[in-house]
mmCIF file of C-alpha atoms in Angstrom:
data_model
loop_
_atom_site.group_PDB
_atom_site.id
_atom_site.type_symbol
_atom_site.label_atom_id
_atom_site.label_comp_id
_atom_site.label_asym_id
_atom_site.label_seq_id
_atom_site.Cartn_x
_atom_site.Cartn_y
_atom_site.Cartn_z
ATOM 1 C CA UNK A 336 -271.344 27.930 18.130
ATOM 2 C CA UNK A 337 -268.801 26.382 15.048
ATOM 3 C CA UNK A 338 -267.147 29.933 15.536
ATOM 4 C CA UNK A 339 -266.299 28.668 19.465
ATOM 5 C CA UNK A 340 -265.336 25.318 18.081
ATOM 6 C CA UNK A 341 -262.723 26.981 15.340
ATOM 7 C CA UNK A 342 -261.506 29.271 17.572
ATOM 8 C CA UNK A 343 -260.943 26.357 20.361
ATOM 9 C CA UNK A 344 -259.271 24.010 17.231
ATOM 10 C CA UNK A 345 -256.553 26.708 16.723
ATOM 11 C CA UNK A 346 -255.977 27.871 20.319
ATOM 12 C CA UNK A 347 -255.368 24.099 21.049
ATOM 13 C CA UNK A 348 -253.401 23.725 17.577
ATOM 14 C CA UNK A 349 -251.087 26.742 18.541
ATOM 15 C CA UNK A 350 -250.594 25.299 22.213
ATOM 16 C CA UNK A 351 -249.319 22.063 20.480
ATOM 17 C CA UNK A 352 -247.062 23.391 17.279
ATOM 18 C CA UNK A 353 -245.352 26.043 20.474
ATOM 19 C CA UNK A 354 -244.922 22.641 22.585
ATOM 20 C CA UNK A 355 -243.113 20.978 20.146
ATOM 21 C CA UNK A 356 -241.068 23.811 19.043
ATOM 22 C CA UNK A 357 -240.240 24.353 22.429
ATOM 23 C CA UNK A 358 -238.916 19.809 22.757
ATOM 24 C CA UNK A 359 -237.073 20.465 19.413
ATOM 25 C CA UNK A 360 -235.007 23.131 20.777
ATOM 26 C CA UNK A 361 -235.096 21.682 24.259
ATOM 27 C CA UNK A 362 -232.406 18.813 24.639
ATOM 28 C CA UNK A 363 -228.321 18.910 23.918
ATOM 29 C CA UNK A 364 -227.542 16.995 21.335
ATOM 30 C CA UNK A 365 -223.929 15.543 20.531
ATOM 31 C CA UNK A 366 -222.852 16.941 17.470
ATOM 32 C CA UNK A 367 -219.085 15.470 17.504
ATOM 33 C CA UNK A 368 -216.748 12.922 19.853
ATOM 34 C CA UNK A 369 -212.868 12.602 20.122
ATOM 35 C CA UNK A 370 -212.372 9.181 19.772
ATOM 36 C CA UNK A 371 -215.487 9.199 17.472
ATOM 37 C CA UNK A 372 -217.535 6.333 17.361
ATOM 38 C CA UNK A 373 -216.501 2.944 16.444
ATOM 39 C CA UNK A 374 -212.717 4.217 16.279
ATOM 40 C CA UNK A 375 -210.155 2.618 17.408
ATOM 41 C CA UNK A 376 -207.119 4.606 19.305
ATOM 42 C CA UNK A 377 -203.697 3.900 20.807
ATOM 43 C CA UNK A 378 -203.570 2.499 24.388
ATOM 44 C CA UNK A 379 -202.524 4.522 27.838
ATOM 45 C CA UNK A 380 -203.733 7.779 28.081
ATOM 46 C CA UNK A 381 -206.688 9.177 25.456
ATOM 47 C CA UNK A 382 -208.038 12.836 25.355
ATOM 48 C CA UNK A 383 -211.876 12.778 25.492
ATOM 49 C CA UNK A 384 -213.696 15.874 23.391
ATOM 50 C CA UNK A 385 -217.360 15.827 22.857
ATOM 51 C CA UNK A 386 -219.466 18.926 21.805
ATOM 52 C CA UNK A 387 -222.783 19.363 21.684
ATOM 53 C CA UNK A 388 -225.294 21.969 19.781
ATOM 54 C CA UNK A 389 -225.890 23.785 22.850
ATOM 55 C CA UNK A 390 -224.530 25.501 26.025
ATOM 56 C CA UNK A 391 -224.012 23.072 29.366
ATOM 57 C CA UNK A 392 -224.355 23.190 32.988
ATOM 58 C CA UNK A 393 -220.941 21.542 33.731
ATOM 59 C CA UNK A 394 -222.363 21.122 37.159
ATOM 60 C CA UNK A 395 -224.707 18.894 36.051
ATOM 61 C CA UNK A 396 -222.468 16.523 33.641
ATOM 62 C CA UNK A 397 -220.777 13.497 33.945
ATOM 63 C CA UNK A 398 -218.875 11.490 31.432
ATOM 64 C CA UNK A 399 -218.255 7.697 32.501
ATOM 65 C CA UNK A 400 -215.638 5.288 31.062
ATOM 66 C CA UNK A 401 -217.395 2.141 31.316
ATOM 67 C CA UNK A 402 -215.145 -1.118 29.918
ATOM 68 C CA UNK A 403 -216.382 -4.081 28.412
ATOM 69 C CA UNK A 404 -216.091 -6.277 31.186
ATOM 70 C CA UNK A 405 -218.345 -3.674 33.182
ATOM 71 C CA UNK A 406 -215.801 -1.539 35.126
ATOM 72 C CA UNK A 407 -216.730 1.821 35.172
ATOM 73 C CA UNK A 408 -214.911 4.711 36.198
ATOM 74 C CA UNK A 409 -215.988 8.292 36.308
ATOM 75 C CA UNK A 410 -214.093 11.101 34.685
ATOM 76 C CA UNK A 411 -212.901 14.276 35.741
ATOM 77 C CA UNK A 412 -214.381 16.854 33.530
ATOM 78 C CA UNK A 413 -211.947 19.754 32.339
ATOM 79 C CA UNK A 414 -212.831 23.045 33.532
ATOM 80 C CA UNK A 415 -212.301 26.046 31.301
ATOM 81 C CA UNK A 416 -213.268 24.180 28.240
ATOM 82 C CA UNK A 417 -216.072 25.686 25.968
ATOM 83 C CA UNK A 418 -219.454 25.908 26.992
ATOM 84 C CA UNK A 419 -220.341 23.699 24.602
ATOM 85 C CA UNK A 420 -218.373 20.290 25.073
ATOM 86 C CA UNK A 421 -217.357 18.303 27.656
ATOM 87 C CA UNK A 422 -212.999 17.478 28.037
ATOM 88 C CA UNK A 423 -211.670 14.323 30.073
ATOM 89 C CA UNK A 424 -209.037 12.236 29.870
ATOM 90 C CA UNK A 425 -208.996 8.267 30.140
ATOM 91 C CA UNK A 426 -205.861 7.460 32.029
ATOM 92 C CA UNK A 427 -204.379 3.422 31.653
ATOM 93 C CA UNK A 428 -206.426 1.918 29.091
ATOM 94 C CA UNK A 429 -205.742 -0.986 28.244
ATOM 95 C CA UNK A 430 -206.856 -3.052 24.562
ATOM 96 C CA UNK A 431 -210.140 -3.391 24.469
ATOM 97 C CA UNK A 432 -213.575 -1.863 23.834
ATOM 98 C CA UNK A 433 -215.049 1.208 25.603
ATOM 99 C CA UNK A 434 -218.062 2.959 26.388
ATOM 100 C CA UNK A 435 -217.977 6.532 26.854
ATOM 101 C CA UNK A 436 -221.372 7.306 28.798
ATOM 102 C CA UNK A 437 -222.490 10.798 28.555
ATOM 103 C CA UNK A 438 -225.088 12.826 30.751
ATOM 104 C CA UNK A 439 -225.210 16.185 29.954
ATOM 105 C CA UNK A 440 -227.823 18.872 31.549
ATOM 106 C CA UNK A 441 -228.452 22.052 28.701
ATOM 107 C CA UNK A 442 -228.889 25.525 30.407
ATOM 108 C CA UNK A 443 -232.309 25.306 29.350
ATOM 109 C CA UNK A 444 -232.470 22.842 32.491
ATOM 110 C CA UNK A 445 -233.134 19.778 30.053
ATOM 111 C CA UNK A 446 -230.920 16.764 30.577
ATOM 112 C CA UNK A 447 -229.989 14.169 27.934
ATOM 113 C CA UNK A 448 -227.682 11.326 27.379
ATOM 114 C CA UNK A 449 -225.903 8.934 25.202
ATOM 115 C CA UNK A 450 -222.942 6.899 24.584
ATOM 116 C CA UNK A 451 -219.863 6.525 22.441
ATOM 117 C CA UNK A 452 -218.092 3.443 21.563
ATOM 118 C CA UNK A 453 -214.983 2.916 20.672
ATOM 119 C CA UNK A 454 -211.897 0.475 20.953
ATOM 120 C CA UNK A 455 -208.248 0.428 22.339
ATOM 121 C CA UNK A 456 -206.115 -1.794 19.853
ATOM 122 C CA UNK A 457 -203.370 -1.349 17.999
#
């Protein structure tokens, strides 16, 4: 009988150390942004760059430019880019602070999300 019990232990121990192997590896993580957090760029027109440690479903993306008065306005993501990162551009902004919202899904069919601030000012 304590052989069934061991042998139980370390099925259910293996089913739990592959499960969280498997959530480690599972989301897409932002690795870098362009403006990076908490900097502050020139006004008008700003190239958005983020990459993440995996591959993306572009399909399933979205970046949002939300300001700090609440406006938000969605942004056209780049095609052609790398499979890795996600290219917009912000188009009239004005001084101020910014939110870059990110939704990204990994082709491993996880989705994650996230936001970068940053600041228009001179």
């Amino acid at each position: 009988m304590a052989w069934r019990a061991r042998v139980l232990s370390m099925i259910l121990a293996m089913i739990l150390l592959a499960g969280s192997v498997a959530d480690a590896a599972a989301h897409a993580s932002l690795v870098s942004s362009a403006p990076a957090a908490g900097a502050v760029v020139a006004g008008g027109e700003v190239s958005i760059e983020l990459r993440f440690d995996s591959r993306l479903d572009p399909r399933f993306s979205q970046l949002k430019l939300v300001r700090e008065d609440g406006a938000a306005a969605v942004l056209r993501i780049e095609a052609g880019g790398p499979s890795d990162a996600l290219k917009a551009t912000g188009t009239g902004l004005r001084e101020g602070r910014y939110r870059l919202h990110w939704q990204v899904l990994g082709v491993d069919g996880h989705a994650s999300r996230g936001d970068v601030a940053f600041q228009v000012g001179r």
